[in-house]
Short mmCIF file of C-alpha atoms in Angstrom, two decimals:
data_model
loop_
_atom_site.label_atom_id
_atom_site.label_comp_id
_atom_site.label_asym_id
_atom_site.label_seq_id
_atom_site.Cartn_x
_atom_site.Cartn_y
_atom_site.Cartn_z
CA UNK A 1 0.08 0.03 0.05
CA UNK A 2 1.23 3.49 -0.76
CA UNK A 3 1.13 7.05 0.52
CA UNK A 4 -1.92 7.69 -1.49
CA UNK A 5 -3.76 4.91 0.33
CA UNK A 6 -2.83 6.39 3.62
CA UNK A 7 -4.14 9.86 2.30
CA UNK A 8 -7.33 8.34 1.42
CA UNK A 9 -7.67 6.70 4.76
CA UNK A 10 -7.04 9.95 6.36
CA UNK A 11 -9.60 11.69 4.20
CA UNK A 12 -12.31 9.24 5.36
CA UNK A 13 -11.89 10.12 8.93
CA UNK A 14 -14.34 12.49 10.81
CA UNK A 15 -13.21 16.01 10.84
CA UNK A 16 -11.44 16.31 14.28
CA UNK A 17 -9.72 13.01 13.96
CA UNK A 18 -8.81 13.66 10.16
CA UNK A 19 -6.91 16.95 11.00
CA UNK A 20 -5.10 15.37 14.06
CA UNK A 21 -4.15 12.18 12.14
CA UNK A 22 -3.00 14.33 9.11
CA UNK A 23 -0.86 16.44 11.39
CA UNK A 24 0.59 13.40 13.20
CA UNK A 25 1.52 11.64 9.87
CA UNK A 26 3.19 14.84 8.72
CA UNK A 27 5.10 14.89 11.71
CA UNK A 28 6.16 11.19 11.31
CA UNK A 29 7.07 11.70 7.75
CA UNK A 30 9.33 14.59 8.56
CA UNK A 31 11.08 12.63 11.19
CA UNK A 32 13.13 10.37 8.87
CA UNK A 33 13.07 10.45 4.97
CA UNK A 34 13.66 6.70 4.96
CA UNK A 35 10.27 5.85 6.49
CA UNK A 36 7.84 4.10 4.00
CA UNK A 37 4.03 4.40 4.89
CA UNK A 38 1.30 1.81 4.26
CA UNK A 39 -2.13 0.78 5.89
CA UNK A 40 -1.28 -1.96 8.51
CA UNK A 41 -3.47 -3.14 11.37
CA UNK A 42 -6.28 -0.87 10.01
CA UNK A 43 -4.39 2.38 10.11
CA UNK A 44 -1.49 4.20 8.79
CA UNK A 45 1.68 2.70 9.66
CA UNK A 46 5.31 3.78 9.13
CA UNK A 47 8.27 1.47 8.59
CA UNK A 48 12.04 1.20 7.75
CA UNK A 49 12.70 -2.48 7.18
CA UNK A 50 10.08 -3.36 9.95
CA UNK A 51 6.95 -1.57 11.36
CA UNK A 52 8.07 1.05 13.89
CA UNK A 53 5.15 3.49 14.17
CA UNK A 54 1.43 2.63 13.96
CA UNK A 55 -1.36 5.07 14.25
CA UNK A 56 -4.90 4.47 15.04
CA UNK A 57 -8.07 5.83 16.84
CA UNK A 58 -8.61 4.95 20.49
CA UNK A 59 -11.99 3.58 20.69
CA UNK A 60 -12.78 4.71 24.07
CA UNK A 61 -11.59 8.24 24.05
CA UNK A 62 -11.84 8.95 20.26
CA UNK A 63 -8.12 10.48 20.45
CA UNK A 64 -5.65 9.58 17.77
CA UNK A 65 -2.94 7.49 19.23
CA UNK A 66 0.45 6.43 18.03
CA UNK A 67 2.04 3.14 18.95
CA UNK A 68 5.95 3.01 18.92
CA UNK A 69 7.29 -0.55 18.67
CA UNK A 70 10.57 -2.03 17.60
CA UNK A 71 9.03 -4.01 14.79
CA UNK A 72 6.27 -6.64 14.16
CA UNK A 73 8.65 -9.30 14.21
CA UNK A 74 10.96 -7.95 16.98
CA UNK A 75 10.98 -8.15 20.79
CA UNK A 76 13.84 -5.52 21.30
CA UNK A 77 13.24 -4.10 24.55
CA UNK A 78 13.05 -0.22 24.19
CA UNK A 79 12.11 0.66 27.71
CA UNK A 80 15.41 2.19 29.11
CA UNK A 81 16.73 2.95 25.65
CA UNK A 82 14.52 6.15 25.29
CA UNK A 83 14.59 9.28 27.34
CA UNK A 84 10.94 10.54 27.08
CA UNK A 85 11.67 14.20 27.79
CA UNK A 86 8.00 14.79 26.59
CA UNK A 87 6.47 12.53 29.31
CA UNK A 88 3.93 11.49 26.60
CA UNK A 89 4.97 7.92 26.41
CA UNK A 90 2.67 5.21 28.19
CA UNK A 91 4.64 1.97 28.28
CA UNK A 92 2.52 -0.96 27.35
CA UNK A 93 5.42 -3.50 27.47
CA UNK A 94 9.20 -3.41 27.27
CA UNK A 95 9.18 -3.21 23.50
CA UNK A 96 5.90 -1.09 22.95
CA UNK A 97 4.74 2.46 24.10
CA UNK A 98 1.73 4.41 23.11
CA UNK A 99 0.96 8.19 23.12
CA UNK A 100 -2.37 9.95 22.61
CA UNK A 101 -2.98 13.20 20.88
CA UNK A 102 -6.22 15.18 21.40
CA UNK A 103 -6.12 17.51 18.41
CA UNK A 104 -4.17 18.96 15.55
CA UNK A 105 -3.18 21.96 17.54
CA UNK A 106 -1.61 19.81 20.21
CA UNK A 107 0.17 17.71 17.37
CA UNK A 108 1.59 21.14 16.07
CA UNK A 109 2.53 22.42 19.46
CA UNK A 110 4.39 19.12 20.37
CA UNK A 111 5.98 18.92 16.79
CA UNK A 112 9.54 19.72 17.82
CA UNK A 113 9.55 17.33 20.84
CA UNK A 114 7.62 14.64 18.96
CA UNK A 115 10.04 14.72 16.09
CA UNK A 116 12.91 14.37 18.53
CA UNK A 117 11.40 11.51 20.29
CA UNK A 118 10.61 9.63 16.88
CA UNK A 119 14.28 10.20 15.88
CA UNK A 120 15.55 8.88 18.98
CA UNK A 121 13.24 5.90 18.76
CA UNK A 122 14.52 5.12 15.38
CA UNK A 123 18.12 5.41 16.42
CA UNK A 124 17.46 3.26 19.50
CA UNK A 125 15.82 0.58 17.34
CA UNK A 126 18.75 0.63 14.96
CA UNK A 127 21.36 0.45 17.69
CA UNK A 128 19.51 -2.42 19.39
CA UNK A 129 19.25 -4.45 16.23
CA UNK A 130 23.03 -4.14 15.84
CA UNK A 131 23.71 -5.09 19.37
CA UNK A 132 21.40 -8.12 18.84
CA UNK A 133 23.64 -9.34 16.01
CA UNK A 134 21.19 -8.30 13.39
CA UNK A 135 22.00 -6.47 10.14
CA UNK A 136 21.25 -2.80 10.20
CA UNK A 137 19.04 -2.63 6.92
CA UNK A 138 17.37 0.69 7.52
CA UNK A 139 19.22 2.19 4.46
CA UNK A 140 17.67 -0.52 2.38
CA UNK A 141 14.76 -0.01 -0.08
CA UNK A 142 12.26 -0.18 2.82
CA UNK A 143 11.00 -3.58 1.73
CA UNK A 144 9.98 -5.43 4.95
CA UNK A 145 11.13 -8.78 3.53
#
């Protein structure tokens, strides 16, 4: 799936969530030019050689959420590798954290800190994969093969 499909997904959201999701996806895209995007798990997702960031709508609150993980096929522990100066991360497990965003204005206000957090996450995943003896492939074509 392509960026066009992600844009189609966003366009189909109700107005408040559409603006928030669009702002969040713009921040994610701007955090690393190597990221590719697709629809995975029913929402826009962003990958290098494996999924790192998955968006969605929290069913209880209606807020846009961002799940940060070390990959769909990875159990790389991220807790302790990330300094969350934003205080926005809610750890769900050692390899997965979530943050919630109420509106587009909040995303835009948090953009510098959120971009730094995303870049830190990507760097920590890349370091962790190398430490685990994996091959650092994030400079590859983006194919999650």
